[in-house]
XYZ file of C-alpha atoms in Angstrom:
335
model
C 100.795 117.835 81.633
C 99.924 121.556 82.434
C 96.832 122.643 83.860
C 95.441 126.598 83.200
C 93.960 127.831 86.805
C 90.863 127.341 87.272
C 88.718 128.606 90.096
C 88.285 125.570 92.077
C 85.253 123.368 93.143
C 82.423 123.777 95.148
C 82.379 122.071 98.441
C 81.564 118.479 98.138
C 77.722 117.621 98.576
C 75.883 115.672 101.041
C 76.402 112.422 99.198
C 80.342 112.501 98.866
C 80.567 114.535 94.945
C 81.513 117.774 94.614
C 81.325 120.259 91.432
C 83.981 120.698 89.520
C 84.817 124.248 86.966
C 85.852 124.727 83.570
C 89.424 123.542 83.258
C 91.962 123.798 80.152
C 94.658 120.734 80.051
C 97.759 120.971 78.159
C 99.174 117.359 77.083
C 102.445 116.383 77.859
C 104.737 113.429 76.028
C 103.766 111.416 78.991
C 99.972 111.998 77.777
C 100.039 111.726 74.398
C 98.939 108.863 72.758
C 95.784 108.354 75.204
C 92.464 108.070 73.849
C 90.434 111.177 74.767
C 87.550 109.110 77.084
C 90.474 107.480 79.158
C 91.567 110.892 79.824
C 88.640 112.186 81.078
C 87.772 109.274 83.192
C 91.137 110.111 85.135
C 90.004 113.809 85.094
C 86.408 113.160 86.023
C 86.622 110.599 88.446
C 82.692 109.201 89.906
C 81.776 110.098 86.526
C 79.595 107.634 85.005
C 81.155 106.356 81.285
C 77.570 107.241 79.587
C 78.006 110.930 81.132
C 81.359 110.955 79.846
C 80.564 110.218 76.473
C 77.317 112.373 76.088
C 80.136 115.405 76.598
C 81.678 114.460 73.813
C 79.043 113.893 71.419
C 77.588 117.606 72.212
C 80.982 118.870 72.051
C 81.192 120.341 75.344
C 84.695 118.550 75.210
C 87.128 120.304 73.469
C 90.456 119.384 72.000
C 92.282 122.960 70.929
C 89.096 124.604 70.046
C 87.327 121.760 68.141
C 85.270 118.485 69.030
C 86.463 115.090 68.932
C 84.844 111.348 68.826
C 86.239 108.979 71.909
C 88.437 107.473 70.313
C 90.248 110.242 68.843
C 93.941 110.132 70.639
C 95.447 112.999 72.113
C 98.887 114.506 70.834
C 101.333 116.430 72.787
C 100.883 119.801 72.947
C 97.052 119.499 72.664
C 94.612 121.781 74.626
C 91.853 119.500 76.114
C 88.763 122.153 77.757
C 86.936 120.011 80.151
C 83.561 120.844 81.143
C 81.861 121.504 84.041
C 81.081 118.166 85.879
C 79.903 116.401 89.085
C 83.021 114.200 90.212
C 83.952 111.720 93.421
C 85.190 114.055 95.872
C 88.576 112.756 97.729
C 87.785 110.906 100.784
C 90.034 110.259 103.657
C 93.254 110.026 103.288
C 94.786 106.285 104.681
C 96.372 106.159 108.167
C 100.109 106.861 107.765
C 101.286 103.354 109.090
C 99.500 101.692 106.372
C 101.087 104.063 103.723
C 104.288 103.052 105.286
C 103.774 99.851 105.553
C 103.224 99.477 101.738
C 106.397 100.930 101.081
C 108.010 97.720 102.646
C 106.500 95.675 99.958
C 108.559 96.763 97.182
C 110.466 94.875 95.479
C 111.785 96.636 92.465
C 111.905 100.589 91.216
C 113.267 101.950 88.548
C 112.172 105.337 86.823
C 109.611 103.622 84.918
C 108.342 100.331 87.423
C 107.474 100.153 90.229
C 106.803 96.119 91.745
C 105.743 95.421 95.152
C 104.970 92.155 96.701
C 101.242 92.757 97.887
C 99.948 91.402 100.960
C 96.839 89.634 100.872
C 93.393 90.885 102.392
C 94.690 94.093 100.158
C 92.658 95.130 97.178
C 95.096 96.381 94.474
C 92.447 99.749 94.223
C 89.956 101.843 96.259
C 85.974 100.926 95.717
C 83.185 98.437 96.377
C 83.658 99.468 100.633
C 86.972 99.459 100.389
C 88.710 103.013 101.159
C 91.920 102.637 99.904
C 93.980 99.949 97.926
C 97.615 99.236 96.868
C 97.458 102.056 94.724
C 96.030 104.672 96.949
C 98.533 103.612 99.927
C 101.587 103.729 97.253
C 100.319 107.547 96.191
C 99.909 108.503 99.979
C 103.613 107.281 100.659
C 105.199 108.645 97.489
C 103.305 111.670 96.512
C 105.858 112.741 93.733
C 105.070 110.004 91.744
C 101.677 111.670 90.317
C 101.193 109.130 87.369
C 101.835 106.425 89.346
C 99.076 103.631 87.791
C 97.720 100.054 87.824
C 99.473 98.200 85.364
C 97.550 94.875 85.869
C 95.169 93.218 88.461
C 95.135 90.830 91.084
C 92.420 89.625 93.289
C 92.705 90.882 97.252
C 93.087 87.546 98.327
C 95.510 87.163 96.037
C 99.118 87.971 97.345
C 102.544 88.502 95.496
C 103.404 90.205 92.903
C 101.958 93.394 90.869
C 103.459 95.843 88.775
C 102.869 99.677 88.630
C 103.733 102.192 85.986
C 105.445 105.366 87.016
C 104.918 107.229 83.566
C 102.129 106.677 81.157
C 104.768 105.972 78.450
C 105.313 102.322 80.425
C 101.759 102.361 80.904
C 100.748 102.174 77.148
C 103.540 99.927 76.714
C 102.691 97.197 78.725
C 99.284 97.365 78.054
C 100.084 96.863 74.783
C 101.991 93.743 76.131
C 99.532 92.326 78.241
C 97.093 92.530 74.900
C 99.360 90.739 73.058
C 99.746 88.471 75.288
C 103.693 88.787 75.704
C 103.566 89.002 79.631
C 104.070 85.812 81.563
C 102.333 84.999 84.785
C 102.976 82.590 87.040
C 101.012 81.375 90.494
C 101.793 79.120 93.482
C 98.475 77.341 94.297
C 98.042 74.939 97.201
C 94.757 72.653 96.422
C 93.071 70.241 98.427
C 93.688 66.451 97.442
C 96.482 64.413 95.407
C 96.852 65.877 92.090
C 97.142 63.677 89.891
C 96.956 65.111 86.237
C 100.415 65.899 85.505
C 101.338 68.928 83.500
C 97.754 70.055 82.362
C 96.032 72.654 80.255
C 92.962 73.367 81.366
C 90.525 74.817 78.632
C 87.327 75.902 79.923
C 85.385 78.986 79.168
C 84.632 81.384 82.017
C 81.209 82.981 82.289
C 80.853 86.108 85.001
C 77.346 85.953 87.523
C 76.540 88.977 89.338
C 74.644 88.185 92.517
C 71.926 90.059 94.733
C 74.962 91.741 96.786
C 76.827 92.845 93.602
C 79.938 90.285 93.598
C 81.055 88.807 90.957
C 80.845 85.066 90.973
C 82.256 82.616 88.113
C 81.327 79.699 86.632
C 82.648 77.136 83.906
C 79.321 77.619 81.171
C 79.949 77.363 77.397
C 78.604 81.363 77.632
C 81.253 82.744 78.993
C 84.578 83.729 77.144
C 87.605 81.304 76.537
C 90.022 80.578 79.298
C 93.263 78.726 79.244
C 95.486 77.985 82.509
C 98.593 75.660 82.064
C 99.054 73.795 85.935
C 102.046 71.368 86.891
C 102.671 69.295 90.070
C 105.424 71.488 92.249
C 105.277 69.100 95.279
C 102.477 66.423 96.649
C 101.261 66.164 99.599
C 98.966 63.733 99.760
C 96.230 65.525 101.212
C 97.245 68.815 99.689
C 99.343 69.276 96.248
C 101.657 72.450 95.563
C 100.801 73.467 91.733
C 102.103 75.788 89.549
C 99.315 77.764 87.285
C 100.418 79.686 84.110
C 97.401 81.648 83.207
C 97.073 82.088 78.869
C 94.472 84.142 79.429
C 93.471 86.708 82.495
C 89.928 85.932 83.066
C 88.089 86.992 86.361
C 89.115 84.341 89.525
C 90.488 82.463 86.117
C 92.883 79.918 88.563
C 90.470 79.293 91.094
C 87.686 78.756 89.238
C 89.576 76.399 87.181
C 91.034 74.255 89.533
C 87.519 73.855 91.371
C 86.214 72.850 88.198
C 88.974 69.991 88.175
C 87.927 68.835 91.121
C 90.939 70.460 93.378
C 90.176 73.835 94.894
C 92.473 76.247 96.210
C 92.761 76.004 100.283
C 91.235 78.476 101.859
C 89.022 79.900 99.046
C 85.857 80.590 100.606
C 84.028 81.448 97.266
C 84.994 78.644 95.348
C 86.684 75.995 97.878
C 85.016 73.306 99.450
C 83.629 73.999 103.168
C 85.051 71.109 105.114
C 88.399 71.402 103.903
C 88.709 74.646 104.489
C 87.707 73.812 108.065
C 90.293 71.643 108.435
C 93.287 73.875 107.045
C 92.058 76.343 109.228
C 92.634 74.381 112.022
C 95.987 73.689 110.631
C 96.846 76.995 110.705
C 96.025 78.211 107.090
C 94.081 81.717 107.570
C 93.730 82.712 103.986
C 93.375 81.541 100.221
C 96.644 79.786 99.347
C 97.157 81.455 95.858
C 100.305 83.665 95.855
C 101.700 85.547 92.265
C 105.114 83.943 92.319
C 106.165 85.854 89.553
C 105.577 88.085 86.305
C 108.296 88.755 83.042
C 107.859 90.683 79.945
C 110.479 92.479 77.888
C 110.782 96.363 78.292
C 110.776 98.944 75.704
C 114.524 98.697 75.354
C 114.167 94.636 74.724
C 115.589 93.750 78.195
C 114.361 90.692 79.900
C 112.362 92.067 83.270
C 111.504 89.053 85.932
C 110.362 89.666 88.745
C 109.443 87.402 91.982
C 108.003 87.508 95.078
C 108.938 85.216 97.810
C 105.654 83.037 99.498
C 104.525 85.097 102.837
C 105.635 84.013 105.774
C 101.944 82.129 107.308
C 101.971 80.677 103.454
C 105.572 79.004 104.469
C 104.709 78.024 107.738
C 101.782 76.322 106.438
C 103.491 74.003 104.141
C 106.315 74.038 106.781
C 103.876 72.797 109.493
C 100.244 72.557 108.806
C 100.512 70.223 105.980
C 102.954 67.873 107.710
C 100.258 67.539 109.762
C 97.910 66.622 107.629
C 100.106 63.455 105.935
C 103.975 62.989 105.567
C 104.817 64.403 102.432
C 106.211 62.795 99.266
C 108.353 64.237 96.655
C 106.678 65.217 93.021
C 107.716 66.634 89.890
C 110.584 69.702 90.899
């Protein structure tokens, strides 16, 4: 993608924005293919989606000369003129040991993946008080890699792993994937309590809350939108159980939500677990949620078989190392 010159912004405002000028945008092959309003919402970040698409309804978007609807999709070699408009100006940048730090987490690269193992207490992105993400840190460390995007989501509790795209080509591609639901998923979940359900589907639709402070809180209510997890016994406990959790679907807090509504939350969950035995595994030595992305495979655009793992953090080993052999003596289950 080439950009005309432009002449600049104005310095950013009191409240963190800052005004952008006219720009033209050439489209690349990497480019092409993306709708027009996706575009501009990487252009125009801050930018609220209504502003974005009152632009384009009075034209003040421009694709080589002429106006388009949102979902028109750009081509290579298209001129996109983008407006005037008020965006999020760049904040900080993150301290350099954290941007190094994230570099260690990688756990596969090629010229169009990138897969890291991410630590938990990370969020994958920037936003909602937090300054700077997975993908933010990755950017800061490896500035070459200017289309480097999300290509999925995990929750910041969540560790293990999550895949980026280098190019927007991968990008489309595995969002395409992900739609038709030709990407598997699969979780390591310690819950509290004997598990004794066997190889299970759970089947429960998902409904999303928004509370007073603005999180997002989940419920099992016939409202919400279908939800599928498959879970088998890894290893029992007794007082814990080591499951395995194959989410169909990729719902909001989907796993944990779903095993608290079968009666065996995830240790350490302090939105959905259950107080007291939280207590205890924290006294056992179990800091954080025990819900780890073991691994993710899909098939590339040249029909190769990609899987990729990430190994359980070190406090997650010692935990079932230690803490739960303190809890009871541990039996074997279903390998």
């Amino acid at each position: 993608m080439q950009e005309k010159p432009s002449k600049g912004t104005k310095p950013a405002e009191s409240d963190g924005t800052q005004m952008t000028k006219v720009r033209k945008v050439s489209i690349d092959a990497e480019r092409a293919g993306q709708r027009i309003d996706n575009f501009l919402r990487g252009e125009l970040p801050g930018v609220p989606k209504g502003r974005l698409y009152r632009l384009l309804r009075r034209g003040e978007v421009r694709v080589n000369g002429g106006r388009v609807k949102a979902e028109h999709k750009l081509q290579e070699g298209d001129e996109v003129r983008i407006p005037p408009a008020r965006i999020r100006a760049e904040g900080a940048p993150p301290a350099e040991n954290l941007a190094a730090r994230i570099l260690d987490t990688i756990i596969y690269e090629d010229k169009r993946l990138l897969v890291v193992n991410k630590p938990s207490g990370i969020a994958v992105h920037g936003g909602s008080g937090v300054s700077h993400g997975v993908i933010e840190l990755m950017r800061h460390a490896r500035p070459e890699l200017k289309d480097l995007s999300l290509v999925h989501r995990i929750d910041r509790e969540t560790s293990g792993c999550l895949v980026m795209a280098k190019r927007r080509s991968a990008l489309r591609e595995l969002h395409e994937r992900f739609r038709e639901g030709k990407v598997e998923k699969n979780y390591m979940a310690l819950v509290v309590g004997d598990w004794q359900f066997g190889d299970q589907l759970i089947d429960a639709p998902l409904y999303v809350q928004h509370r007073k402070n603005g999180e997002r809180h989940v419920i099992v209510n016939h409202k919400g939108k279908s939800a599928q997890t498959r879970v088998r016994l890894s290893r029992s406990y007794g007082a814990y159980s080591l499951l395995q959790c194959t989410p169909i679907t990729g719902r909001t807090h989907q796993i944990r939500v779903h095993l608290e509504h079968a009666e065996h939350p995830i240790a350490g969950d302090e939105r959905y677990g259950d107080d007291d035995a939280n207590k205890k595994a924290r006294k056992l030595g179990l800091k954080r949620l025990f819900l780890h992305a073991q691994s993710i495979a899909f098939v590339d655009d040249s029909h190769n078989d990609l899987h990729f793992t990430a190994p359980l953090a070190d406090d997650l080993e010692r935990f079932l190392s230690n803490g739960v052999m303190k809890a009871r003596r541990p039996r074997q289950g279903i390998r």
